[in-house]
């Protein structure tokens, strides 16, 4: 019987863990040729043996391998310990014999733990291409029996394999690293590694031709690695070494715009067609760049780019792509024909989100006008954004790979996380990687440092960060912090880190290691997305069967849409109150120790079974109401607001929803185009929906993308019955007045955020001391910040979020200072009318409604119109009762 499973774990040089009867006699059988099988109670294939004896897992081993604590511990007999390195370069099988000597159990062996132990020195080895004049290549392949370098000629001949030469590589037995040096003429040539290794999947020793996991450049479509020196002038745009960065900001002051490279310019007619959808679109004076510069002038600090590393799903040469051949714009707004046409070319078109990595440290070639110029053009993009006043964040995806085809052939069974039976885990969507293993974790850290140092990237967003160990993300932070301007040209401490701290899959609840999740990262300074505020503002959750569940920003506060999913009037009132508390905690930066007026801490306010408050500092929260995942904010409101809601009111609710992000403590995160009412025609997962459903339209006369047809069937068909009538309603397609109004109000919010330290108090202590939530009516949230001694102009800032369809009156006398250090509230006698006024940005707003917001001297109340967020400032005297 072929042994296709691997249920035993060789966790270090001394110990094997296996769910097996401990009373049996156990061995590790190995063969450098492979061919071991289990047949009629015997192991065939002539294996050699490593004896095992019963033992116990130490405390350290239990902590390191928590999912194996119930396994039988078997210790390698000291007499056979010297065989481990040899055994690992072939097939390894765990077997158990009964008293008669019959093999009654046998399985393959998972080997990452023992590799990390035996080859620990590799953790500090320089891997991949190095050198400035004389190139060196190094590959970690400790289980390989032979590794050779295949070096190819330049140009198109590399694809045919002509001009290939093969060069021997030398193995360092202590680290398992194979290396080779070459002459300077090697620079610029393509290469691969020929790795001869036992393959458990094939059951034999094979020779794989593989690219370099540390590649710095690749041939088009990633078919070969390319040997380059990133410091060479040929890879730098003019002025690259003198690129001036916009000033760094602390993470709690960052405002981030999530943008896809192709979305940015694919529909921009102000750009030559050959540059649309490319890195170079960021280096031109186009409609898109003019808008980014305007956003930066309003206060935007960062652009977050969806994956721009080398990914698998877009042909890198334009000639190899196919685009939809239909006149999509001529089809009815509620038709299903657009998505049919887009689907026909989806596998070969120019669009994909890119969450399917091939080479982690190489720029994606489809975004270059010529994939051979990807490095220079990527750098030109970074420089262009920097000139616009914006720092650059990369979306990185180290938790999985497009397939096992790049990493696994080099060290089979190592780089990908294996399940109990030895199969590759796919809970992320694809082949999960295993950054808990030393050398996968090293690859993550080394890759990030390369992007920061050589591409001047200012921040990293980790996809599915909860699938990383906390220790891995902290190692990244430590490596970045070591970068200095004097030594590396980069201030690594200014680089921001955040990610998706979700808790699911085979690693959930710290099953294999302490994860980099929301709760676990408290106190690290690393940000995570705060989905509680998102859901409370929008209503419901991303996976609701009925998308009409309402929230604070979508009509729950007085504008019911009649959907049964919203429950009874009493249930709606209760949900509105619960949502309001989740939003209040979100406005604090999701602080776990902040106490609301109800007396409950943020950690006690629950959202989907997890605490809405989970951070130790506001900069650890990334606050948002939409992102590339799920419907855009405009589309969510189109589902949730009553269908007859006028467009002006839809704009107001869009702005109010965005205000909960922009005026919160912590990092403000906005999906590109939400400030322009961007729609994807209800597409909830547009990763492969082509340019058509992902349009980002800078020309308001072209609309906002709504009414592009029913969204693609594969991800959205269940919601077509809700979407069809709405898409056919012309009143839901905004014109220039609505789009420009939303953009103007968003710019005002950014200017308000950056006009005062009230929205960036910095520490939990300052938030608890200065920020309070006065009692307010249902559907209204009021936030008061005491800025005395902090803001040179104003002694207080008060924000009223009125989500109701009626004007509200907020009593000033009800406002309190939090007084958390004493565990009590203190009354605040706020100043008379001359000392409270509408924020000057809103006083000069182009929105006549917000300008109606005022302080009523007679009643000492703030008057705020319906569906409006109003910001008031106090000045002139310090407020009695405020805590200094």
Coordinates of N, CA and C in Angstrom, one line a residue, residues 646-784:
X646 N -34.6 60.0 -1.7 CA -34.0 60.8 -2.8 C -32.5 60.8 -2.8
X647 N -32.0 61.1 -4.0 CA -30.5 61.0 -4.1 C -29.8 62.0 -3.2
X648 N -30.3 63.1 -2.9 CA -29.7 64.1 -2.0 C -29.6 63.4 -0.6
X649 N -30.6 62.7 -0.2 CA -30.5 62.0 1.1 C -29.6 60.8 1.1
X650 N -29.5 60.2 0.0 CA -28.5 59.1 -0.1 C -27.1 59.6 0.0
X651 N -26.8 60.8 -0.6 CA -25.5 61.4 -0.4 C -25.2 61.7 1.0
X652 N -26.3 62.2 1.7 CA -26.1 62.6 3.1 C -25.8 61.4 4.0
X653 N -26.4 60.3 3.7 CA -26.1 59.1 4.5 C -24.8 58.5 4.1
X654 N -24.4 58.6 2.9 CA -23.0 58.2 2.5 C -22.0 59.0 3.3
X655 N -22.2 60.3 3.3 CA -21.2 61.2 4.0 C -21.2 60.9 5.5
X656 N -22.4 60.8 6.1 CA -22.5 60.5 7.5 C -21.8 59.2 7.9
X657 N -22.0 58.2 7.0 CA -21.3 56.9 7.2 C -19.8 57.0 7.2
X658 N -19.3 57.8 6.1 CA -17.9 58.0 6.0 C -17.3 58.8 7.2
X659 N -18.2 59.7 7.8 CA -17.7 60.5 8.9 C -17.4 59.7 10.1
X660 N -18.1 58.6 10.3 CA -17.7 57.7 11.4 C -16.3 57.2 11.3
X661 N -15.8 57.1 10.1 CA -14.4 56.7 9.9 C -13.4 57.8 10.0
X662 N -13.7 58.9 9.3 CA -12.8 60.0 9.2 C -12.6 60.7 10.6
X663 N -13.7 60.8 11.4 CA -13.7 61.5 12.6 C -13.5 60.6 13.8
X664 N -13.0 59.4 13.6 CA -12.7 58.5 14.7 C -11.3 58.6 15.1
X665 N -10.9 58.1 16.3 CA -9.6 57.9 16.7 C -9.0 56.7 15.9
X666 N -7.7 56.7 15.7 CA -7.2 55.5 15.0 C -7.0 55.8 13.5
X667 N -6.6 54.8 12.8 CA -6.4 54.9 11.3 C -7.7 54.9 10.6
X668 N -7.9 55.9 9.7 CA -9.1 56.0 8.9 C -8.8 55.4 7.5
X669 N -9.7 54.5 7.1 CA -9.4 53.7 5.9 C -10.7 53.8 5.0
X670 N -10.4 54.2 3.8 CA -11.5 54.5 2.8 C -11.3 53.8 1.5
X671 N -12.3 53.1 1.0 CA -12.2 52.4 -0.3 C -12.2 53.5 -1.4
X672 N -11.3 53.4 -2.3 CA -11.2 54.4 -3.4 C -12.5 54.5 -4.1
X673 N -13.0 55.8 -4.2 CA -14.2 56.1 -4.9 C -15.4 56.2 -4.0
X674 N -15.3 55.8 -2.8 CA -16.5 55.9 -1.9 C -16.8 57.4 -1.7
X675 N -15.8 58.3 -1.8 CA -16.0 59.7 -1.7 C -16.7 60.2 -2.9
X676 N -16.9 59.4 -4.0 CA -17.5 59.7 -5.2 C -18.7 58.8 -5.5
X677 N -19.3 58.2 -4.4 CA -20.4 57.3 -4.5 C -20.2 56.1 -5.4
X678 N -18.9 55.6 -5.4 CA -18.6 54.5 -6.3 C -19.5 53.3 -6.1
X679 N -19.9 52.8 -7.2 CA -20.7 51.5 -7.3 C -20.0 50.5 -8.1
X680 N -20.2 49.2 -7.7 CA -19.8 48.1 -8.6 C -21.0 47.3 -9.1
X681 N -22.1 48.0 -9.1 CA -23.4 47.4 -9.6 C -23.7 46.2 -8.8
X682 N -23.5 46.3 -7.5 CA -23.9 45.3 -6.4 C -22.9 44.1 -6.5
X683 N -21.8 44.2 -7.2 CA -20.9 43.1 -7.1 C -20.2 43.0 -5.8
X684 N -20.4 41.9 -5.1 CA -19.9 41.8 -3.7 C -18.5 41.2 -3.6
X685 N -18.0 40.7 -4.8 CA -16.7 40.1 -4.8 C -16.1 40.2 -6.2
X686 N -15.6 41.4 -6.5 CA -15.3 41.7 -7.9 C -13.9 41.4 -8.3
X687 N -13.3 40.4 -7.6 CA -11.9 40.0 -7.8 C -11.6 39.7 -9.2
X688 N -12.5 39.1 -10.0 CA -12.3 38.7 -11.3 C -13.4 39.2 -12.3
X689 N -13.9 40.4 -12.0 CA -15.1 40.9 -12.7 C -14.7 41.8 -13.8
X690 N -13.5 41.9 -14.2 CA -13.0 42.7 -15.3 C -13.1 44.2 -15.0
X691 N -12.6 45.0 -15.9 CA -12.6 46.4 -15.8 C -14.1 47.0 -15.6
X692 N -15.0 46.3 -16.3 CA -16.4 46.9 -16.4 C -17.0 47.1 -15.0
X693 N -17.0 46.0 -14.2 CA -17.7 46.1 -12.9 C -16.8 46.8 -11.9
X694 N -15.5 47.0 -12.2 CA -14.6 47.7 -11.2 C -14.2 49.1 -11.6
X695 N -15.0 49.7 -12.5 CA -14.6 51.0 -13.0 C -14.5 52.0 -11.8
X696 N -13.5 52.9 -11.9 CA -13.4 54.0 -11.0 C -13.4 55.2 -11.9
X697 N -14.5 56.0 -11.9 CA -14.7 57.0 -12.9 C -14.4 58.4 -12.3
X698 N -13.4 59.0 -12.9 CA -13.0 60.4 -12.4 C -13.9 61.4 -13.1
X699 N -14.5 61.1 -14.2 CA -15.4 62.0 -14.9 C -16.8 61.7 -14.4
X700 N -17.4 62.7 -13.6 CA -18.7 62.4 -13.1 C -19.8 62.3 -14.1
X701 N -19.6 62.8 -15.3 CA -20.6 62.7 -16.4 C -20.7 61.2 -16.8
X702 N -19.8 60.4 -16.5 CA -19.8 59.0 -16.8 C -20.6 58.2 -15.8
X703 N -21.0 58.9 -14.7 CA -21.7 58.2 -13.6 C -20.8 57.7 -12.5
X704 N -21.3 56.7 -11.8 CA -20.5 56.2 -10.6 C -20.4 54.7 -10.7
X705 N -20.8 54.1 -11.9 CA -20.7 52.6 -12.0 C -22.0 51.9 -11.8
X706 N -23.0 52.5 -11.2 CA -24.3 51.9 -10.8 C -25.0 51.6 -12.1
X707 N -25.7 50.5 -12.2 CA -26.5 50.2 -13.4 C -25.6 49.6 -14.5
X708 N -24.5 48.9 -14.2 CA -23.6 48.3 -15.1 C -24.1 46.9 -15.5
X709 N -25.3 46.5 -15.1 CA -25.9 45.2 -15.3 C -25.9 44.4 -14.0
X710 N -26.6 43.3 -14.0 CA -26.5 42.4 -12.8 C -25.1 41.9 -12.6
X711 N -24.6 41.9 -11.3 CA -23.2 41.5 -11.1 C -23.0 40.1 -11.4
X712 N -21.7 39.7 -11.6 CA -21.4 38.3 -12.0 C -22.1 37.2 -11.2
X713 N -22.6 36.3 -12.0 CA -23.5 35.2 -11.4 C -22.8 34.4 -10.3
X714 N -21.5 34.1 -10.5 CA -20.8 33.1 -9.6 C -20.9 33.6 -8.2
X715 N -20.7 34.9 -7.9 CA -20.7 35.3 -6.5 C -21.9 36.1 -6.1
X716 N -22.8 36.3 -7.0 CA -23.9 37.3 -6.7 C -25.3 36.8 -7.0
X717 N -25.5 35.6 -7.7 CA -26.8 35.3 -8.2 C -27.9 35.2 -7.1
X718 N -27.5 34.8 -5.9 CA -28.5 34.7 -4.8 C -29.1 36.1 -4.5
X719 N -28.4 37.2 -4.9 CA -29.0 38.5 -4.6 C -29.5 39.2 -5.8
X720 N -29.5 38.5 -6.9 CA -30.1 39.1 -8.1 C -31.6 39.6 -7.9
X721 N -32.4 38.8 -7.2 CA -33.8 39.2 -7.0 C -33.9 40.6 -6.3
X722 N -33.0 40.9 -5.4 CA -33.0 42.2 -4.7 C -32.4 43.3 -5.6
X723 N -31.4 42.9 -6.4 CA -30.7 43.9 -7.2 C -31.4 44.3 -8.5
X724 N -32.1 43.4 -9.1 CA -32.6 43.7 -10.5 C -33.5 45.0 -10.5
X725 N -34.5 45.1 -9.6 CA -35.4 46.3 -9.7 C -34.6 47.5 -9.4
X726 N -33.7 47.5 -8.5 CA -32.9 48.7 -8.1 C -32.0 49.1 -9.2
X727 N -31.4 48.2 -9.9 CA -30.5 48.5 -11.0 C -31.3 49.2 -12.2
X728 N -32.5 48.8 -12.3 CA -33.4 49.4 -13.3 C -34.0 50.7 -13.0
X729 N -33.8 51.2 -11.8 CA -34.3 52.4 -11.3 C -33.4 53.6 -11.6
X730 N -33.7 54.4 -12.6 CA -32.8 55.5 -13.1 C -32.6 56.5 -12.0
X731 N -33.5 56.6 -11.0 CA -33.3 57.6 -10.0 C -32.2 57.3 -9.0
X732 N -31.7 56.0 -9.1 CA -30.6 55.6 -8.2 C -29.2 55.8 -8.8
X733 N -29.2 56.3 -10.1 CA -27.9 56.6 -10.7 C -27.6 58.1 -10.5
X734 N -26.6 58.4 -9.7 CA -26.3 59.8 -9.4 C -25.7 60.5 -10.6
X735 N -26.0 61.8 -10.6 CA -25.4 62.7 -11.6 C -24.2 63.5 -11.0
X736 N -23.7 64.4 -11.7 CA -22.6 65.2 -11.3 C -22.8 65.9 -10.0
X737 N -24.0 66.5 -9.8 CA -24.3 67.2 -8.6 C -24.1 66.4 -7.4
X738 N -24.7 65.1 -7.4 CA -24.6 64.3 -6.3 C -23.1 63.8 -6.1
X739 N -22.5 63.4 -7.1 CA -21.1 62.9 -7.0 C -20.2 64.0 -6.5
X740 N -20.3 65.2 -7.0 CA -19.4 66.3 -6.6 C -19.7 66.7 -5.2
X741 N -21.0 66.6 -4.8 CA -21.4 67.0 -3.4 C -20.7 66.0 -2.4
X742 N -20.8 64.7 -2.7 CA -20.2 63.8 -1.8 C -18.7 64.0 -1.7
X743 N -18.1 64.2 -2.9 CA -16.6 64.4 -2.9 C -16.3 65.7 -2.0
X744 N -17.0 66.7 -2.2 CA -16.7 67.9 -1.5 C -16.9 67.7 0.0
X745 N -18.0 67.0 0.4 CA -18.2 66.8 1.9 C -17.1 65.9 2.5
X746 N -16.7 64.9 1.7 CA -15.6 64.1 2.2 C -14.3 64.9 2.4
X747 N -14.0 65.8 1.4 CA -12.8 66.6 1.6 C -12.9 67.5 2.8
X748 N -14.1 68.0 3.1 CA -14.3 68.8 4.3 C -14.0 67.9 5.6
X749 N -14.5 66.7 5.6 CA -14.2 65.8 6.7 C -12.7 65.6 6.9
X750 N -12.0 65.4 5.8 CA -10.6 65.2 5.9 C -9.9 66.5 6.5
X751 N -10.4 67.6 6.0 CA -9.8 68.9 6.5 C -10.1 69.1 8.0
X752 N -11.3 68.7 8.4 CA -11.6 68.8 9.8 C -10.8 67.9 10.6
X753 N -10.6 66.6 10.2 CA -9.8 65.6 10.9 C -8.4 66.2 11.2
X754 N -7.8 66.9 10.2 CA -6.4 67.3 10.3 C -6.3 68.7 10.8
X755 N -7.4 69.3 11.2 CA -7.4 70.7 11.7 C -7.1 70.8 13.2
X756 N -7.2 69.7 13.8 CA -7.2 69.6 15.3 C -6.7 68.3 15.8
X757 N -6.0 68.3 16.9 CA -5.6 67.0 17.5 C -6.7 66.2 18.1
X758 N -7.9 66.7 18.1 CA -9.0 66.1 18.7 C -9.3 64.6 18.2
X759 N -8.9 64.4 17.0 CA -9.2 63.1 16.3 C -8.0 62.2 16.3
X760 N -6.9 62.6 17.0 CA -5.7 61.8 17.0 C -5.1 62.0 18.4
X761 N -5.8 61.6 19.4 CA -5.3 61.8 20.8 C -4.1 61.0 21.2
X762 N -3.9 59.9 20.4 CA -2.6 59.2 20.5 C -2.6 58.0 21.4
X763 N -3.1 58.2 22.7 CA -3.0 57.1 23.6 C -4.3 56.8 24.2
X764 N -4.5 55.6 24.8 CA -5.7 55.2 25.4 C -6.0 56.1 26.6
X765 N -4.9 56.5 27.3 CA -5.1 57.4 28.5 C -5.7 58.7 28.1
X766 N -5.2 59.3 27.0 CA -5.7 60.6 26.6 C -7.2 60.4 26.1
X767 N -7.5 59.4 25.4 CA -8.8 59.1 24.9 C -9.8 59.0 26.1
X768 N -9.4 58.2 27.1 CA -10.3 58.1 28.3 C -10.4 59.4 29.0
X769 N -9.4 60.2 29.0 CA -9.4 61.5 29.8 C -10.2 62.6 29.1
X770 N -10.2 62.6 27.7 CA -10.7 63.7 27.0 C -12.0 63.4 26.2
X771 N -12.2 62.2 25.9 CA -13.3 61.9 25.0 C -14.5 61.3 25.7
X772 N -15.7 61.9 25.5 CA -16.9 61.4 26.1 C -18.1 61.3 25.2
X773 N -19.1 60.6 25.5 CA -20.3 60.5 24.7 C -21.5 60.9 25.5
X774 N -21.9 62.2 25.4 CA -23.1 62.7 26.1 C -24.3 61.9 25.7
X775 N -25.3 61.9 26.6 CA -26.5 61.2 26.3 C -27.2 61.9 25.1
X776 N -27.7 61.1 24.2 CA -28.3 61.6 23.0 C -29.5 60.8 22.6
X777 N -30.3 61.3 21.7 CA -31.6 60.6 21.3 C -31.2 59.4 20.5
X778 N -32.2 58.5 20.3 CA -32.0 57.3 19.4 C -31.7 57.8 18.0
X779 N -30.7 57.1 17.4 CA -30.3 57.5 16.1 C -29.4 58.7 16.0
X780 N -28.9 59.2 17.2 CA -28.0 60.3 17.3 C -26.8 59.8 18.2
X781 N -25.6 60.0 17.7 CA -24.4 59.8 18.5 C -23.7 61.1 18.6
X782 N -23.4 61.5 19.9 CA -22.6 62.8 20.1 C -21.3 62.4 20.8
X783 N -20.3 63.0 20.2 CA -18.9 62.7 20.8 C -18.3 64.1 21.1
X784 N -17.8 64.2 22.4 CA -17.2 65.4 22.8 C -15.8 65.2 23.2

